[in-house]
Amino acid sequence: MRKKIAAANWKMNLTFQQGEKLLDEILGAGIPLAPHQEVVFAVPFPYLIMSRSEVEEEMNYFISSQNCSQHKSGAYTGEVSAEMLHSVGVPYCVIGHSERREYFAESNAILAEKVNRCFENDIIPIFCCGEPLAIREADTQNAFVETQLKESLFHLSAEQAARLVIAYEPIWAIGTGKTASTAQAQEMHAHLRSVLAAKFGDAVADVIPILYGGSVKAANAVELFASPDVDGGLVGGASLNAVEFTAIIRALA
Ligand code: PEP
């Protein structure tokens, strides 16, 4: 059975103390997860070790970093390598968030390297793709996201691809309060799965969770997650609120 995932992306928000309190509140809700359900917290680098020790007693609750370097090691001041993340027990890493692509000029080629670093270090990439508003308005979003997948993921083996998590995040819906309609999300997720199937085979495409991201909240999560190809969400703003995010976790059921 394909995994269903509620992933929180804290971005550059919360102090250490606020983050600890938020995790305590969410974990304190004691929401039991089925074997195929997971909750992932993508927290800032300095909070990874604290967050790992908070979640490690909980079944199917995990942490993630929000980024890693495309380089293996060396003179890259301020960067964090996938090897370092692995050494502190980080199992997931968000790769290619649109904010990284836009503000830090991360190209599809750089992201392909980051994906490689993750796999070399036994870290599952949560690979983000998605189109800006102008592309959606021109109705060329399918080709746009297909290129993102091709240029960053198509060099992988089928075994590696089967371990991926994909997050479809239309840029026009991130942090804007605008959500893709359930029909728009389902249509794109089905397209992404068909692109993955054409490259890696149906069996591989069938096990890759494809999360939706873009103003997911308690009020729309149930409907979005009910679509056959929407396997959960990558959640920004609403993941900073325990009441909202616990409702989103419950929406996986
Ligand atoms: C995100 O940053 O991944 C995101 C989807 O943000 P928001 O939920 O705030 O739109």
mmCIF file of C-alpha atoms and ligand atoms in Angstrom:
data_model
loop_
_atom_site.group_PDB
_atom_site.id
_atom_site.type_symbol
_atom_site.label_atom_id
_atom_site.label_comp_id
_atom_site.label_asym_id
_atom_site.label_seq_id
_atom_site.Cartn_x
_atom_site.Cartn_y
_atom_site.Cartn_z
ATOM 1 C CA MET A 1 0.000 0.000 0.000
ATOM 2 C CA ARG A 2 1.270 3.464 -0.933
ATOM 3 C CA LYS A 3 2.401 5.654 1.981
ATOM 4 C CA LYS A 4 0.213 8.602 3.029
ATOM 5 C CA ILE A 5 2.223 11.444 4.511
ATOM 6 C CA ALA A 6 1.456 14.671 6.358
ATOM 7 C CA ALA A 7 4.672 16.707 6.144
ATOM 8 C CA ALA A 8 5.185 19.957 8.026
ATOM 9 C CA ASN A 9 7.505 22.560 6.519
ATOM 10 C CA TRP A 10 8.379 25.017 9.256
ATOM 11 C CA LYS A 11 10.599 27.055 6.900
ATOM 12 C CA MET A 12 12.538 29.757 8.826
ATOM 13 C CA ASN A 13 9.937 30.104 11.576
ATOM 14 C CA LEU A 14 9.818 29.509 15.351
ATOM 15 C CA THR A 15 12.463 29.755 18.029
ATOM 16 C CA PHE A 16 13.829 26.537 19.497
ATOM 17 C CA GLN A 17 11.485 26.872 22.479
ATOM 18 C CA GLN A 18 8.461 27.532 20.263
ATOM 19 C CA GLY A 19 9.360 24.557 18.088
ATOM 20 C CA GLU A 20 9.713 22.255 21.075
ATOM 21 C CA LYS A 21 6.318 23.384 22.409
ATOM 22 C CA LEU A 22 4.664 22.874 19.034
ATOM 23 C CA LEU A 23 6.079 19.360 18.733
ATOM 24 C CA ASP A 24 4.956 18.562 22.285
ATOM 25 C CA GLU A 25 1.439 19.727 21.495
ATOM 26 C CA ILE A 26 1.210 17.761 18.250
ATOM 27 C CA LEU A 27 2.745 14.574 19.653
ATOM 28 C CA GLY A 28 0.742 15.035 22.845
ATOM 29 C CA ALA A 29 -2.427 14.658 20.788
ATOM 30 C CA GLY A 30 -1.386 10.978 20.511
ATOM 31 C CA ILE A 31 -2.790 10.448 17.042
ATOM 32 C CA PRO A 32 -2.161 6.802 16.171
ATOM 33 C CA LEU A 33 -0.961 6.168 12.633
ATOM 34 C CA ALA A 34 -1.696 3.142 10.487
ATOM 35 C CA PRO A 35 1.398 1.327 9.159
ATOM 36 C CA HIS A 36 1.129 3.140 5.803
ATOM 37 C CA GLN A 37 0.681 6.613 7.354
ATOM 38 C CA GLU A 38 3.562 8.918 8.295
ATOM 39 C CA VAL A 39 4.040 12.361 9.779
ATOM 40 C CA VAL A 40 7.238 14.237 8.884
ATOM 41 C CA PHE A 41 8.499 17.476 10.437
ATOM 42 C CA ALA A 42 10.858 19.471 8.216
ATOM 43 C CA VAL A 43 12.464 21.666 10.834
ATOM 44 C CA PRO A 44 15.363 24.166 10.732
ATOM 45 C CA PHE A 45 18.836 22.593 10.956
ATOM 46 C CA PRO A 46 19.552 23.568 14.602
ATOM 47 C CA TYR A 47 16.368 21.820 15.758
ATOM 48 C CA LEU A 48 16.941 18.474 14.037
ATOM 49 C CA ILE A 49 18.506 16.650 16.975
ATOM 50 C CA MET A 50 15.937 17.901 19.494
ATOM 51 C CA SER A 51 13.119 17.003 17.086
ATOM 52 C CA ARG A 52 14.541 13.562 16.405
ATOM 53 C CA SER A 53 14.591 12.753 20.095
ATOM 54 C CA GLU A 54 10.999 14.033 20.432
ATOM 55 C CA VAL A 55 9.664 11.809 17.626
ATOM 56 C CA GLU A 56 11.790 8.687 17.984
ATOM 57 C CA GLU A 57 9.459 7.010 20.470
ATOM 58 C CA GLU A 58 6.478 7.597 18.186
ATOM 59 C CA MET A 59 5.575 5.085 15.492
ATOM 60 C CA ASN A 60 5.804 6.564 11.987
ATOM 61 C CA TYR A 61 6.667 10.089 13.097
ATOM 62 C CA PHE A 62 9.895 11.336 11.460
ATOM 63 C CA ILE A 63 12.009 14.424 10.976
ATOM 64 C CA SER A 64 13.343 15.976 7.807
ATOM 65 C CA SER A 65 15.756 18.713 6.902
ATOM 66 C CA GLN A 66 14.552 21.424 4.543
ATOM 67 C CA ASN A 67 17.631 21.341 2.319
ATOM 68 C CA CYS A 68 21.115 19.909 1.926
ATOM 69 C CA SER A 69 24.198 20.867 -0.060
ATOM 70 C CA GLN A 70 24.801 19.481 -3.535
ATOM 71 C CA HIS A 71 28.443 19.055 -2.496
ATOM 72 C CA LYS A 72 29.804 16.097 -0.570
ATOM 73 C CA SER A 73 32.040 18.042 1.832
ATOM 74 C CA GLY A 74 34.688 20.720 1.900
ATOM 75 C CA ALA A 75 35.085 24.490 1.785
ATOM 76 C CA TYR A 76 31.425 25.531 1.536
ATOM 77 C CA THR A 77 30.970 27.780 4.549
ATOM 78 C CA GLY A 78 27.450 27.742 5.916
ATOM 79 C CA GLU A 79 26.352 24.640 4.010
ATOM 80 C CA VAL A 80 25.151 21.342 5.496
ATOM 81 C CA SER A 81 25.922 18.054 3.756
ATOM 82 C CA ALA A 82 23.696 15.018 3.381
ATOM 83 C CA GLU A 83 26.399 13.005 5.140
ATOM 84 C CA MET A 84 26.128 15.306 8.176
ATOM 85 C CA LEU A 85 22.353 14.921 8.172
ATOM 86 C CA HIS A 86 22.646 11.137 8.002
ATOM 87 C CA SER A 87 25.137 11.207 10.876
ATOM 88 C CA VAL A 88 22.525 12.821 13.151
ATOM 89 C CA GLY A 89 19.794 10.394 12.096
ATOM 90 C CA VAL A 90 17.816 12.445 9.566
ATOM 91 C CA PRO A 91 15.783 10.131 7.285
ATOM 92 C CA TYR A 92 14.163 12.709 4.937
ATOM 93 C CA CYS A 93 15.259 15.898 3.180
ATOM 94 C CA VAL A 94 13.114 18.378 1.261
ATOM 95 C CA ILE A 95 14.763 19.062 -2.088
ATOM 96 C CA GLY A 96 13.849 21.770 -4.584
ATOM 97 C CA HIS A 97 11.261 23.746 -2.649
ATOM 98 C CA SER A 98 10.167 26.639 -4.861
ATOM 99 C CA GLU A 99 11.639 29.106 -2.363
ATOM 100 C CA ARG A 100 15.046 27.411 -2.779
ATOM 101 C CA ARG A 101 14.650 27.442 -6.557
ATOM 102 C CA GLU A 102 13.681 31.115 -6.607
ATOM 103 C CA TYR A 103 15.754 32.766 -3.845
ATOM 104 C CA PHE A 104 18.826 30.544 -4.009
ATOM 105 C CA ALA A 105 18.900 29.898 -7.768
ATOM 106 C CA GLU A 106 18.665 26.133 -7.445
ATOM 107 C CA SER A 107 18.425 24.754 -10.981
ATOM 108 C CA ASN A 108 17.120 21.339 -11.993
ATOM 109 C CA ALA A 109 20.756 20.254 -12.499
ATOM 110 C CA ILE A 110 21.767 21.332 -8.971
ATOM 111 C CA LEU A 111 18.715 19.546 -7.589
ATOM 112 C CA ALA A 112 19.739 16.350 -9.411
ATOM 113 C CA GLU A 113 23.034 16.542 -7.491
ATOM 114 C CA LYS A 114 21.227 17.097 -4.200
ATOM 115 C CA VAL A 115 19.030 14.061 -4.884
ATOM 116 C CA ASN A 116 22.210 12.045 -5.509
ATOM 117 C CA ARG A 117 23.746 13.198 -2.217
ATOM 118 C CA CYS A 118 20.566 12.093 -0.424
ATOM 119 C CA PHE A 119 20.595 8.607 -1.913
ATOM 120 C CA GLU A 120 24.339 8.207 -1.225
ATOM 121 C CA ASN A 121 23.505 8.843 2.427
ATOM 122 C CA ASP A 122 20.326 6.805 2.745
ATOM 123 C CA ILE A 123 18.106 9.877 2.985
ATOM 124 C CA ILE A 124 14.738 9.975 1.222
ATOM 125 C CA PRO A 125 14.329 13.117 -0.876
ATOM 126 C CA ILE A 126 10.971 14.862 -0.697
ATOM 127 C CA PHE A 127 11.315 16.307 -4.163
ATOM 128 C CA CYS A 128 9.246 19.437 -4.839
ATOM 129 C CA CYS A 129 7.967 20.478 -8.240
ATOM 130 C CA GLY A 130 5.339 22.952 -9.388
ATOM 131 C CA GLU A 131 4.609 25.748 -11.785
ATOM 132 C CA PRO A 132 4.392 29.538 -11.389
ATOM 133 C CA LEU A 133 1.162 31.385 -12.120
ATOM 134 C CA ALA A 134 2.129 32.471 -15.658
ATOM 135 C CA ILE A 135 2.696 28.842 -16.663
ATOM 136 C CA ARG A 136 -0.669 27.794 -15.203
ATOM 137 C CA GLU A 137 -2.388 30.668 -17.011
ATOM 138 C CA ALA A 138 -0.764 29.574 -20.287
ATOM 139 C CA ASP A 139 -1.973 26.025 -19.553
ATOM 140 C CA THR A 140 1.542 24.606 -19.994
ATOM 141 C CA GLN A 141 1.922 23.297 -16.423
ATOM 142 C CA ASN A 142 2.091 19.633 -17.432
ATOM 143 C CA ALA A 143 5.131 20.109 -19.662
ATOM 144 C CA PHE A 144 6.731 22.422 -17.065
ATOM 145 C CA VAL A 145 6.630 19.931 -14.199
ATOM 146 C CA GLU A 146 7.567 17.077 -16.532
ATOM 147 C CA THR A 147 10.814 18.923 -17.323
ATOM 148 C CA GLN A 148 11.484 19.388 -13.603
ATOM 149 C CA LEU A 149 11.155 15.635 -13.055
ATOM 150 C CA LYS A 150 13.158 14.720 -16.150
ATOM 151 C CA GLU A 151 16.094 16.991 -15.378
ATOM 152 C CA SER A 152 16.361 16.166 -11.688
ATOM 153 C CA LEU A 153 15.161 12.573 -11.342
ATOM 154 C CA PHE A 154 15.386 10.635 -14.588
ATOM 155 C CA HIS A 155 19.002 9.603 -14.014
ATOM 156 C CA LEU A 156 17.917 7.527 -10.992
ATOM 157 C CA SER A 157 17.596 3.759 -10.993
ATOM 158 C CA ALA A 158 14.108 2.290 -10.624
ATOM 159 C CA GLU A 159 15.111 1.093 -7.121
ATOM 160 C CA GLN A 160 16.015 4.645 -6.112
ATOM 161 C CA ALA A 161 12.906 6.120 -7.741
ATOM 162 C CA ALA A 162 10.747 3.720 -5.740
ATOM 163 C CA ARG A 163 12.032 5.385 -2.546
ATOM 164 C CA LEU A 164 11.204 8.949 -3.611
ATOM 165 C CA VAL A 165 8.512 11.180 -2.219
ATOM 166 C CA ILE A 166 7.238 13.858 -4.624
ATOM 167 C CA ALA A 167 5.517 17.062 -3.536
ATOM 168 C CA TYR A 168 3.509 18.937 -6.147
ATOM 169 C CA GLU A 169 3.385 22.562 -5.048
ATOM 170 C CA PRO A 170 1.896 25.035 -7.517
ATOM 171 C CA ILE A 171 3.826 28.206 -6.694
ATOM 172 C CA TRP A 172 0.726 30.366 -7.042
ATOM 173 C CA ALA A 173 -0.843 28.448 -4.141
ATOM 174 C CA ILE A 174 2.086 28.541 -1.689
ATOM 175 C CA GLY A 175 1.452 30.852 1.241
ATOM 176 C CA THR A 176 -1.185 32.730 -0.751
ATOM 177 C CA GLY A 177 -4.306 31.198 0.725
ATOM 178 C CA LYS A 178 -5.198 30.026 -2.807
ATOM 179 C CA THR A 179 -5.457 26.262 -3.082
ATOM 180 C CA ALA A 180 -5.547 24.272 -6.277
ATOM 181 C CA SER A 181 -9.007 22.782 -6.602
ATOM 182 C CA THR A 182 -9.251 19.108 -5.775
ATOM 183 C CA ALA A 183 -9.757 18.457 -9.485
ATOM 184 C CA GLN A 184 -6.649 20.471 -10.431
ATOM 185 C CA ALA A 185 -4.556 18.660 -7.815
ATOM 186 C CA GLN A 186 -5.798 15.222 -8.860
ATOM 187 C CA GLU A 187 -5.245 15.981 -12.543
ATOM 188 C CA MET A 188 -1.638 17.055 -11.974
ATOM 189 C CA HIS A 189 -0.871 14.195 -9.585
ATOM 190 C CA ALA A 190 -2.190 11.694 -12.128
ATOM 191 C CA HIS A 191 -0.032 13.360 -14.773
ATOM 192 C CA LEU A 192 3.064 13.170 -12.555
ATOM 193 C CA ARG A 193 2.385 9.514 -11.862
ATOM 194 C CA SER A 194 2.057 8.808 -15.589
ATOM 195 C CA VAL A 195 5.380 10.584 -16.270
ATOM 196 C CA LEU A 196 7.023 8.482 -13.541
ATOM 197 C CA ALA A 197 5.387 5.313 -14.896
ATOM 198 C CA ALA A 198 6.626 5.987 -18.428
ATOM 199 C CA LYS A 199 10.192 6.274 -17.128
ATOM 200 C CA PHE A 200 10.364 3.836 -14.226
ATOM 201 C CA GLY A 201 7.423 1.471 -14.839
ATOM 202 C CA ASP A 202 3.943 1.200 -13.377
ATOM 203 C CA ALA A 203 4.989 -0.738 -10.281
ATOM 204 C CA VAL A 204 7.468 1.977 -9.253
ATOM 205 C CA ALA A 205 5.125 4.879 -10.042
ATOM 206 C CA ASP A 206 2.439 3.158 -8.025
ATOM 207 C CA VAL A 207 4.445 3.204 -4.780
ATOM 208 C CA ILE A 208 5.700 6.812 -4.963
ATOM 209 C CA PRO A 209 3.716 9.065 -2.617
ATOM 210 C CA ILE A 210 2.785 12.342 -4.318
ATOM 211 C CA LEU A 211 1.957 15.032 -1.763
ATOM 212 C CA TYR A 212 0.049 18.204 -2.512
ATOM 213 C CA GLY A 213 1.372 21.518 -1.170
ATOM 214 C CA GLY A 214 -0.130 24.969 -1.393
ATOM 215 C CA SER A 215 -2.251 26.407 1.412
ATOM 216 C CA VAL A 216 -3.327 23.029 2.786
ATOM 217 C CA LYS A 217 -5.285 23.550 5.989
ATOM 218 C CA ALA A 218 -7.651 21.668 8.244
ATOM 219 C CA ALA A 219 -10.606 22.942 6.220
ATOM 220 C CA ASN A 220 -9.470 21.513 2.860
ATOM 221 C CA ALA A 221 -7.234 18.564 3.780
ATOM 222 C CA VAL A 222 -9.934 15.884 3.924
ATOM 223 C CA GLU A 223 -11.204 16.720 0.456
ATOM 224 C CA LEU A 224 -7.725 17.031 -1.087
ATOM 225 C CA PHE A 225 -6.424 13.806 0.477
ATOM 226 C CA ALA A 226 -9.488 11.873 -0.703
ATOM 227 C CA SER A 227 -8.319 12.091 -4.325
ATOM 228 C CA PRO A 228 -6.845 8.803 -5.553
ATOM 229 C CA ASP A 229 -3.436 10.259 -6.493
ATOM 230 C CA VAL A 230 -3.087 12.749 -3.628
ATOM 231 C CA ASP A 231 -1.150 10.911 -0.934
ATOM 232 C CA GLY A 232 -1.074 13.609 1.711
ATOM 233 C CA GLY A 233 0.343 17.100 1.949
ATOM 234 C CA LEU A 234 3.424 19.250 2.406
ATOM 235 C CA VAL A 235 2.141 21.977 4.674
ATOM 236 C CA GLY A 236 3.712 25.349 5.406
ATOM 237 C CA GLY A 237 1.673 27.945 7.316
ATOM 238 C CA ALA A 238 -0.866 25.553 8.838
ATOM 239 C CA SER A 239 1.889 23.289 10.169
ATOM 240 C CA LEU A 240 2.858 25.991 12.672
ATOM 241 C CA ASN A 241 -0.437 25.623 14.510
ATOM 242 C CA ALA A 242 -1.017 22.473 16.567
ATOM 243 C CA VAL A 243 -4.808 22.483 16.162
ATOM 244 C CA GLU A 244 -4.553 22.901 12.383
ATOM 245 C CA PHE A 245 -1.767 20.387 11.884
ATOM 246 C CA THR A 246 -3.295 17.680 14.079
ATOM 247 C CA ALA A 247 -6.494 18.004 12.034
ATOM 248 C CA ILE A 248 -4.411 17.621 8.870
ATOM 249 C CA ILE A 249 -2.781 14.473 10.283
ATOM 250 C CA ARG A 250 -6.243 13.079 11.046
ATOM 251 C CA ALA A 251 -7.252 13.824 7.450
ATOM 252 C CA LEU A 252 -4.817 11.111 6.282
ATOM 253 C CA ALA A 253 -7.254 8.492 7.554
HETATM 254 C C1 PEP B 1 5.159 25.042 1.529
HETATM 255 O O1 PEP B 1 5.929 25.924 1.818
HETATM 256 O O2 PEP B 1 5.618 23.951 1.234
HETATM 257 C C2 PEP B 1 3.736 25.342 1.522
HETATM 258 C C3 PEP B 1 2.949 24.542 0.869
HETATM 259 O O3 PEP B 1 3.325 26.459 2.218
HETATM 260 P P1 PEP B 1 1.792 26.862 2.569
HETATM 261 O O4 PEP B 1 1.136 25.619 3.115
HETATM 262 O O5 PEP B 1 1.927 27.936 3.580
HETATM 263 O O6 PEP B 1 1.167 27.306 1.292
#
